[in-house]
XYZ file of N, CA and C in Angstrom:
540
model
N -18.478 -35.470 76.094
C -19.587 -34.596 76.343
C -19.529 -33.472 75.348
N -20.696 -33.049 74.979
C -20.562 -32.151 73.905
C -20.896 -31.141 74.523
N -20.645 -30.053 74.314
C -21.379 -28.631 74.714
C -21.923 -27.863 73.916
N -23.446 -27.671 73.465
C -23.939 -26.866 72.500
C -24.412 -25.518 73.006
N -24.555 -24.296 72.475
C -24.715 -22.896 73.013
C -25.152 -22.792 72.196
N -26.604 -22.224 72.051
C -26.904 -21.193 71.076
C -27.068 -19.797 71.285
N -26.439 -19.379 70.737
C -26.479 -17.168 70.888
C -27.358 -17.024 70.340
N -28.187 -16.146 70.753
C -29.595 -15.127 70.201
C -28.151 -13.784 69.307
N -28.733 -13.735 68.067
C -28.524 -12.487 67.537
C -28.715 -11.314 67.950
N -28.455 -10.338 67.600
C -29.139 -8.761 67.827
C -29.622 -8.672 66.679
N -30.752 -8.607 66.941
C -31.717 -7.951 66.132
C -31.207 -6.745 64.984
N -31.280 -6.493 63.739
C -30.778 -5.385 63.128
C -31.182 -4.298 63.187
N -30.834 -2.879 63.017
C -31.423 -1.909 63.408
C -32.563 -1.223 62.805
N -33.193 -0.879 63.222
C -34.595 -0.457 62.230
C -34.202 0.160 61.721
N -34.377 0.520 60.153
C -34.156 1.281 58.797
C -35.716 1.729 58.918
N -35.328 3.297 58.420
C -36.187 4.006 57.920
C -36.136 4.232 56.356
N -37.070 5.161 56.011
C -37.744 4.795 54.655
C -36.307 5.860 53.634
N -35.970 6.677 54.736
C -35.143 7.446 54.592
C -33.856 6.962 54.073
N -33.349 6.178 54.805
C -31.744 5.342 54.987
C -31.761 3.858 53.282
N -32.835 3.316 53.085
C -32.924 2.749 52.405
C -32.241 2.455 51.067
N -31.169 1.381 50.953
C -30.722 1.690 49.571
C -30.858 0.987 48.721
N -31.351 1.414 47.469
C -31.878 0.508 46.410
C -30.577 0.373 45.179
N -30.848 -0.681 44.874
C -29.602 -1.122 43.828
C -29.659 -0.396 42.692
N -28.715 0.269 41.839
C -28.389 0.809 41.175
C -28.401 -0.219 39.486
N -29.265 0.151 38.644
C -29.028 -0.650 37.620
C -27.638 -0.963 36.771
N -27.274 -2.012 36.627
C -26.066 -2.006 36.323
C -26.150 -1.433 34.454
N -25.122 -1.035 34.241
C -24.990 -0.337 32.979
C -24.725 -1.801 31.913
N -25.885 -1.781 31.292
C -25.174 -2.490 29.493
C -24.323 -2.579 29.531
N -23.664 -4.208 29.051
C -22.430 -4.307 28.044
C -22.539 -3.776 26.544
N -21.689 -2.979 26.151
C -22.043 -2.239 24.539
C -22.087 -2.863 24.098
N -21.693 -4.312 24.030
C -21.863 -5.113 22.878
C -22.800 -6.237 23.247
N -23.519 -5.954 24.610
C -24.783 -6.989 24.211
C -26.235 -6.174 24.438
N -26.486 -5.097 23.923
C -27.428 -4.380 23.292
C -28.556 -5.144 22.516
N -29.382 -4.477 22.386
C -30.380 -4.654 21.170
C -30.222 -4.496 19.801
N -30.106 -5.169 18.722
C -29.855 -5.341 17.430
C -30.641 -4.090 17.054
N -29.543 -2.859 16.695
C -30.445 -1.618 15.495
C -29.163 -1.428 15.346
N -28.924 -0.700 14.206
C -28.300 0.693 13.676
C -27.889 1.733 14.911
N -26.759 1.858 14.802
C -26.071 2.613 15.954
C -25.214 3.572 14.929
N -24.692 3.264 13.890
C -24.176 3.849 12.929
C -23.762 3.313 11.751
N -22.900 4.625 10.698
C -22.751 3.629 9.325
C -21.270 4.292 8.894
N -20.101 3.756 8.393
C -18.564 4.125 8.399
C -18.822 3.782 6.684
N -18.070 4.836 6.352
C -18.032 4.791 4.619
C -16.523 4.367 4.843
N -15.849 3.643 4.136
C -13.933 3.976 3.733
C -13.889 3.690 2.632
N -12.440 3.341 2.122
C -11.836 2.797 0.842
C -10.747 2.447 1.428
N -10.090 1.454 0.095
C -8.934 0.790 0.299
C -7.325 1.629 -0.391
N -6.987 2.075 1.148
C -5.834 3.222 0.343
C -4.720 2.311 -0.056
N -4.155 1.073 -0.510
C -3.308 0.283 -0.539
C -3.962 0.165 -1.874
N -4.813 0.237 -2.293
C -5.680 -0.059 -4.109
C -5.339 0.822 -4.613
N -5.839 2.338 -3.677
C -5.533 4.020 -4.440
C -4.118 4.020 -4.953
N -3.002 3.239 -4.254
C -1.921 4.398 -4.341
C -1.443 3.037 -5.551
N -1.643 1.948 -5.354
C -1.345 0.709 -6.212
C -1.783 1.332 -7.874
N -3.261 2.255 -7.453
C -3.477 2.128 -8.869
C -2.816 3.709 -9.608
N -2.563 4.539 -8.379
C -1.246 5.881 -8.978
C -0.346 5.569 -9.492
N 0.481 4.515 -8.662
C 2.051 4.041 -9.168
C 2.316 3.011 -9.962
N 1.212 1.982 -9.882
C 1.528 1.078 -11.218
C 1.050 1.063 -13.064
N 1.685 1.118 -13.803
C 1.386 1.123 -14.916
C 0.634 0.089 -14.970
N 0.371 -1.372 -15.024
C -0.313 -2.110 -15.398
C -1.342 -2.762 -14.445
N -1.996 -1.852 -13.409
C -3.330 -1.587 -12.670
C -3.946 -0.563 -12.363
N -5.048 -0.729 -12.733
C -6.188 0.120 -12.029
C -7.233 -0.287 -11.436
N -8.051 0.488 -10.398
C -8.572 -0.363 -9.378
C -9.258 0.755 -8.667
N -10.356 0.440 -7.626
C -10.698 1.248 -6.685
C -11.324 0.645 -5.866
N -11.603 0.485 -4.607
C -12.861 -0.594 -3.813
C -13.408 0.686 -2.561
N -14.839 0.341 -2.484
C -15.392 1.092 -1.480
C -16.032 0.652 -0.551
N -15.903 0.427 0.680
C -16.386 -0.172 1.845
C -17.611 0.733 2.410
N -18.692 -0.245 3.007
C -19.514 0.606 3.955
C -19.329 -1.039 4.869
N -20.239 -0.329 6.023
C -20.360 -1.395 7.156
C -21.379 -0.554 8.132
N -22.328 -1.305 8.407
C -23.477 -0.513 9.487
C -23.470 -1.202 10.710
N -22.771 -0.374 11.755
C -22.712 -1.354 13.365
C -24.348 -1.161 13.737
N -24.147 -2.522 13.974
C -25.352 -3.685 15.025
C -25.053 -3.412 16.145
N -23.783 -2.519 17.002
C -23.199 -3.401 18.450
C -22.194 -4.717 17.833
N -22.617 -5.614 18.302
C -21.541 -6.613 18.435
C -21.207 -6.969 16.716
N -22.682 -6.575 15.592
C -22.478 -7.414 14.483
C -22.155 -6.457 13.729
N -21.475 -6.142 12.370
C -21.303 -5.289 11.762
C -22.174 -5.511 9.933
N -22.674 -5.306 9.661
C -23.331 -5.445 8.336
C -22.016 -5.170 7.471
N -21.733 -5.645 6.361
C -20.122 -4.882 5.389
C -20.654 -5.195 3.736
N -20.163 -4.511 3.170
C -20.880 -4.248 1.331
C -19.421 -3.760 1.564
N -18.819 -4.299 0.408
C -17.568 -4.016 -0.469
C -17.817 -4.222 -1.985
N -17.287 -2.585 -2.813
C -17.183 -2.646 -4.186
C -16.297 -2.041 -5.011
N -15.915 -2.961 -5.665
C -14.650 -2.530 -6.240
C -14.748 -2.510 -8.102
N -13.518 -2.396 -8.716
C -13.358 -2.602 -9.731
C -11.729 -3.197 -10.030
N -11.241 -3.783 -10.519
C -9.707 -4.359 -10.401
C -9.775 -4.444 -12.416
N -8.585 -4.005 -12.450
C -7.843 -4.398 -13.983
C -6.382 -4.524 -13.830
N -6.053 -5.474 -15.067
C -4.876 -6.084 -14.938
C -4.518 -5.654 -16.761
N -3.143 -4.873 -17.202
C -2.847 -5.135 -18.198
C -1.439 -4.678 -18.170
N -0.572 -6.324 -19.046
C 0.548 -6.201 -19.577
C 1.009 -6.666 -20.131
N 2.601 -6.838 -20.703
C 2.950 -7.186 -21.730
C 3.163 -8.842 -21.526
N 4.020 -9.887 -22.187
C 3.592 -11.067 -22.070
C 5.424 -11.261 -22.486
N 6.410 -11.424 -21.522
C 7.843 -11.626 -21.677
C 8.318 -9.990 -22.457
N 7.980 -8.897 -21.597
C 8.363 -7.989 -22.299
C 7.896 -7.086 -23.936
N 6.922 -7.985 -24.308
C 6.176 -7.750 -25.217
C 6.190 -8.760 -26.533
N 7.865 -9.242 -26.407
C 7.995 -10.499 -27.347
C 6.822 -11.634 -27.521
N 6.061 -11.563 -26.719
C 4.773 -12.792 -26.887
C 3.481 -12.689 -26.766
N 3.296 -10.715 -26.604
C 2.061 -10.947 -26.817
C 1.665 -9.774 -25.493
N 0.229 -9.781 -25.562
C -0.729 -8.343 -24.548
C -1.390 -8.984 -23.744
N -1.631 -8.883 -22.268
C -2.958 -9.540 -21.568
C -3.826 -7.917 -21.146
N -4.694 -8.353 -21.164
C -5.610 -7.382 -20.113
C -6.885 -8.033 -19.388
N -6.973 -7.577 -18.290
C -8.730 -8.024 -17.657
C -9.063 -6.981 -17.294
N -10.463 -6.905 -16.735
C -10.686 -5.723 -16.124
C -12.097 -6.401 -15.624
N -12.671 -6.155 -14.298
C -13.732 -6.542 -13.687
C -14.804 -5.481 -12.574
N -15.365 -6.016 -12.297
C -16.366 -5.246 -11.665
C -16.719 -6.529 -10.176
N -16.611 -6.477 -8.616
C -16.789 -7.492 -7.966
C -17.873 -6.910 -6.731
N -18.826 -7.167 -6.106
C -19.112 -6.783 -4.640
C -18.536 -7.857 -3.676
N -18.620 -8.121 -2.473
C -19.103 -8.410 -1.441
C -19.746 -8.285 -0.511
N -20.775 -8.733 0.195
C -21.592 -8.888 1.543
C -21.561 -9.817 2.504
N -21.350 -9.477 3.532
C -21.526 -10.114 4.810
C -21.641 -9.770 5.807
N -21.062 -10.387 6.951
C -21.379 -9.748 8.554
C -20.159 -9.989 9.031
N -19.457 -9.033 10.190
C -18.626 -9.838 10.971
C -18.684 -8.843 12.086
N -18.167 -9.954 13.161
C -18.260 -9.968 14.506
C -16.981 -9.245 15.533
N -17.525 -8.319 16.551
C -16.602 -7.698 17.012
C -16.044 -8.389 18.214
N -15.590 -8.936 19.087
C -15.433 -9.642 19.722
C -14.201 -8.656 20.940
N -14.133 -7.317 20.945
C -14.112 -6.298 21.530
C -14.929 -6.132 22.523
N -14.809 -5.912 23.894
C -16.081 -5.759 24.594
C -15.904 -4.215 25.155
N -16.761 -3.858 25.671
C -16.978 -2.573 26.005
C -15.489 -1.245 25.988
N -15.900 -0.831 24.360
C -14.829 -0.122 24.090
C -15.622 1.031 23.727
N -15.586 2.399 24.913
C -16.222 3.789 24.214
C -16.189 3.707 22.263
N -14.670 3.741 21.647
C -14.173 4.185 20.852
C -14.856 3.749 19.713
N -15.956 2.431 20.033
C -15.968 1.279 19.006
C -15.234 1.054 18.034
N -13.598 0.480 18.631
C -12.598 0.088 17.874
C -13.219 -1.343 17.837
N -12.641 -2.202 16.625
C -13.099 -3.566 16.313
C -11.797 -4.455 15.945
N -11.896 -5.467 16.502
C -11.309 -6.678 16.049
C -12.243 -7.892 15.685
N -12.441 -8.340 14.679
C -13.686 -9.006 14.211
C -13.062 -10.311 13.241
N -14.162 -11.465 13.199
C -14.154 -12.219 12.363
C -15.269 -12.398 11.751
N -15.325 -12.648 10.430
C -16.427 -12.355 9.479
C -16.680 -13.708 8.376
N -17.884 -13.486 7.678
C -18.069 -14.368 6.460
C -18.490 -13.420 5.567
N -18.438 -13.303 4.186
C -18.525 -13.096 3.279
C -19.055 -13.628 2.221
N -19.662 -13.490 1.505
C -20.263 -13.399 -0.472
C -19.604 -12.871 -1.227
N -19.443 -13.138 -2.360
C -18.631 -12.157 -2.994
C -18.876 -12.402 -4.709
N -19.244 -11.798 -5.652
C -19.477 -12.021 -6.767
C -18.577 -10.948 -7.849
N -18.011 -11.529 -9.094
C -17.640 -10.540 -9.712
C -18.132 -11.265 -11.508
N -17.636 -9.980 -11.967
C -17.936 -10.252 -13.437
C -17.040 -9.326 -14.344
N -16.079 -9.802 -15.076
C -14.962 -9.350 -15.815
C -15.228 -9.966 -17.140
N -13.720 -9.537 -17.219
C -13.485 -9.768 -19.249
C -11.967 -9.694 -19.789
N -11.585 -10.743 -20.213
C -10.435 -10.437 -20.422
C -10.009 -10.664 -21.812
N -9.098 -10.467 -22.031
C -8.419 -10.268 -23.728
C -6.660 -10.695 -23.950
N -6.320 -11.214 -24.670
C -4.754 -11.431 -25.412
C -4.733 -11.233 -26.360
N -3.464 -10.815 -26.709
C -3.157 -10.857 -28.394
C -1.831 -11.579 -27.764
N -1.754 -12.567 -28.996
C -0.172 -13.194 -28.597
C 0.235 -13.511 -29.852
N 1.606 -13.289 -30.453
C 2.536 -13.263 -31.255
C 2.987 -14.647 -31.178
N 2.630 -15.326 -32.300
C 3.709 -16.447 -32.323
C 4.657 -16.423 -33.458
N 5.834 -17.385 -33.380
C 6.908 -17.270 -34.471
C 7.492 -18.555 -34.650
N 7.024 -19.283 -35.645
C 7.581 -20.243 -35.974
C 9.027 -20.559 -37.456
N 9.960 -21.136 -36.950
C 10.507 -20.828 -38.208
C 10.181 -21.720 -39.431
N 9.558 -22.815 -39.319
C 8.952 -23.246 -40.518
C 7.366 -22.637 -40.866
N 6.952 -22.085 -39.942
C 5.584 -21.828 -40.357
C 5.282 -19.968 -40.370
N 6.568 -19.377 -39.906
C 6.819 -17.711 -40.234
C 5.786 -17.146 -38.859
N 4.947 -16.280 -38.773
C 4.596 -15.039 -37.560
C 2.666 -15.355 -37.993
N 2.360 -15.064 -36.441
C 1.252 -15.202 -36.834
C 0.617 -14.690 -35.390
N -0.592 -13.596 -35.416
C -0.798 -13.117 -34.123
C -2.425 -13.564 -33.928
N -2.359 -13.842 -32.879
C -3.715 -14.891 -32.129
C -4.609 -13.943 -31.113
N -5.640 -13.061 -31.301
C -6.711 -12.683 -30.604
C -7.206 -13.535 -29.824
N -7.397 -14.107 -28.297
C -7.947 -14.782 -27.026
C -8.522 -13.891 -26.947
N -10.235 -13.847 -26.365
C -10.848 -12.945 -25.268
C -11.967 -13.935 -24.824
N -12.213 -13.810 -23.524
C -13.387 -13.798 -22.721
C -13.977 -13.328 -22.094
N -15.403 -13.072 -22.761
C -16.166 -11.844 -22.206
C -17.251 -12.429 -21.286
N -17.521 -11.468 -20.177
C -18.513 -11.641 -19.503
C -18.555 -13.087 -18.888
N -17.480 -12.831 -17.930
C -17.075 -13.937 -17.068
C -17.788 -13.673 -15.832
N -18.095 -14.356 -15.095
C -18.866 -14.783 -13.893
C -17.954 -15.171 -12.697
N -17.566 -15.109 -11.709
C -17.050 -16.097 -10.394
C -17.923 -15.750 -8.995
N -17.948 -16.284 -8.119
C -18.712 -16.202 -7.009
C -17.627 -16.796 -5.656
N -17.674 -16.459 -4.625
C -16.492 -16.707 -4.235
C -17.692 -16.835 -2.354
N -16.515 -17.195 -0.972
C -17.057 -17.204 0.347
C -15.116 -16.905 0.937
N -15.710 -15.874 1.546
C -14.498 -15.759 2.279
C -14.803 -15.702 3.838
N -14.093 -16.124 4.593
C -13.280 -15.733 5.985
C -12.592 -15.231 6.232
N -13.176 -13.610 6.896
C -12.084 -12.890 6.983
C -11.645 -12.328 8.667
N -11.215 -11.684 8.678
C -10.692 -11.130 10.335
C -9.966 -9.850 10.463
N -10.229 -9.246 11.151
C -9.587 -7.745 10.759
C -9.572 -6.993 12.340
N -9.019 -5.832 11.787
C -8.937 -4.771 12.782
C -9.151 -3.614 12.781
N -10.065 -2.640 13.386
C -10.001 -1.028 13.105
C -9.849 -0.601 14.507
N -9.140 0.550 14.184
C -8.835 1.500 15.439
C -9.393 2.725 14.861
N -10.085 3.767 16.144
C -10.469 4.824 15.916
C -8.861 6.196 15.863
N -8.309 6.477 15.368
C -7.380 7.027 14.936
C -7.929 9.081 15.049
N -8.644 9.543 15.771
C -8.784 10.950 15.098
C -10.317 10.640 15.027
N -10.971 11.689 16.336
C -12.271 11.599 15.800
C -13.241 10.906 14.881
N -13.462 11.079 13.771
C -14.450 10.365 13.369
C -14.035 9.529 11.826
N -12.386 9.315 12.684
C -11.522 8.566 11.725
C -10.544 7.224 12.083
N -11.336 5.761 11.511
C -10.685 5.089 11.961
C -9.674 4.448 10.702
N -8.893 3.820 11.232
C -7.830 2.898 10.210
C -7.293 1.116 10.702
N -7.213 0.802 9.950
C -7.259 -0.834 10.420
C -6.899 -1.907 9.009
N -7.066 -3.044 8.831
C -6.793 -4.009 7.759
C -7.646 -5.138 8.117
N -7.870 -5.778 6.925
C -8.709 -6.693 6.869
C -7.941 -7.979 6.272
């Protein structure tokens, strides 16, 4: 035999217009926003600066911008890189290059709701440069005596795609530091 019961509820209590509570909009994730300009971070590469103080045979400088999207970051990198030295101590000869390169791309913060907008990101890149380089090289033969050989190539071209991944931390107000 089965026994079924059904209970009547109580009725809920009448709410007035007063007591009523309406849901509270929940707040944005910062990083799934609307695509604008939120801001723009100038840097440079202090590992180039001090490379190009202390070494005799480089000079160099690169300058970063990047304009946050929220989640996407816009990035323009420009540099200049030169290379010059001797060739076994000088016994064989001089190299030098010296170039001019940008890059552009985007990369992605994958950070989620961080006041600080610190970033950990993976990115793609463009990258184009255009240099020139030069030798003089000393040769010495003993049946054929000394003889020094001018190499140069000017106005070289390369184009390059990178994958990159990085990190910035906000370090000091309106100062962050990180590696790429």
């Amino acid at each position: 035999m089965v026994n079924c019961a059904y209970a009547q509820q109580p009725a809920p209590p009448p709410v007035s217009e007063d007591t009523v509570t309406r849901e509270r909009p929940k707040k944005p994730d910062s990083l799934k926003e609307k695509f604008y300009p939120r801001a723009f971070r100038v840097g440079t590469d202090l590992i180039t600066i001090g490379k190009d103080q202390l070494s005799k045979t480089f000079s160099g400088y690169e300058v970063n911008g990047e304009v946050d999207m929220g989640k996407y970051y816009l990035v323009v990198d420009v540099g200049n890189w030169g290379r010059s030295y001797d060739l076994h101590y000088g016994d064989y000869g001089h190299y030098q290059n010296n170039g001019n390169y940008w890059r552009a791309g985007m990369d992605i913060n994958i950070l989620k709701k961080d006041p600080d907008r610190n970033t950990f990101f993976f990115g793609l890149q463009y990258g184009h440069s255009s240099f020139n380089e030069t030798a003089v090289l000393y040769i010495t033969d003993p049946n054929f005596g000394s003889a020094t050989k001018n190499v140069s190539n000017k106005a070289v071209t390369a184009s390059w795609g990178e994958l990159r991944t990085g990190l910035r931390i906000k370090v000091w107000k309106q100062f962050w530091m990180g590696y790429t």
